[in-house]
Amino acid sequence: MLRTALMLVGAVLMIMGMFFTLQGAGVIMWPADSFMLADRGWVTKGLMIALAGAAVILIGRRAGKNA
């Protein structure tokens, strides 16, 4: 159960982080009223969120080996 929850949270964080990164880079211009569009600060923030998601996934994989 813990492994599944960590994997799910990690995946959601990675998807959100990549979405924020692509919005900040100006690749995804949706939704039109978003404050993140073409704002380079969100590229860094999005990558950090995506890396945090990857770390949570790795923790979840290791937690499954011990259970």
mmCIF file of C-alpha atoms in Angstrom, residues 17 20-22 24-25 39-51:
data_model
loop_
_atom_site.group_PDB
_atom_site.id
_atom_site.type_symbol
_atom_site.label_atom_id
_atom_site.label_comp_id
_atom_site.label_asym_id
_atom_site.label_seq_id
_atom_site.Cartn_x
_atom_site.Cartn_y
_atom_site.Cartn_z
ATOM 1 C CA GLY A 17 6.751 19.407 -12.862
ATOM 2 C CA PHE A 20 5.180 23.605 -15.358
ATOM 3 C CA THR A 21 8.562 23.372 -17.111
ATOM 4 C CA LEU A 22 6.987 23.294 -20.561
ATOM 5 C CA GLY A 24 7.619 28.218 -18.415
ATOM 6 C CA ALA A 25 9.592 27.468 -21.564
ATOM 7 C CA ASP A 39 8.174 32.719 -17.479
ATOM 8 C CA ARG A 40 11.676 31.206 -17.273
ATOM 9 C CA GLY A 41 11.481 30.989 -13.488
ATOM 10 C CA TRP A 42 8.983 28.172 -13.882
ATOM 11 C CA VAL A 43 11.433 26.136 -15.934
ATOM 12 C CA THR A 44 13.681 25.783 -12.893
ATOM 13 C CA LYS A 45 10.813 25.310 -10.450
ATOM 14 C CA GLY A 46 9.187 22.706 -12.686
ATOM 15 C CA LEU A 47 12.412 20.748 -13.049
ATOM 16 C CA MET A 48 12.877 20.768 -9.283
ATOM 17 C CA ILE A 49 9.326 19.458 -8.790
ATOM 18 C CA ALA A 50 9.879 16.749 -11.424
ATOM 19 C CA LEU A 51 13.141 15.692 -9.738
#
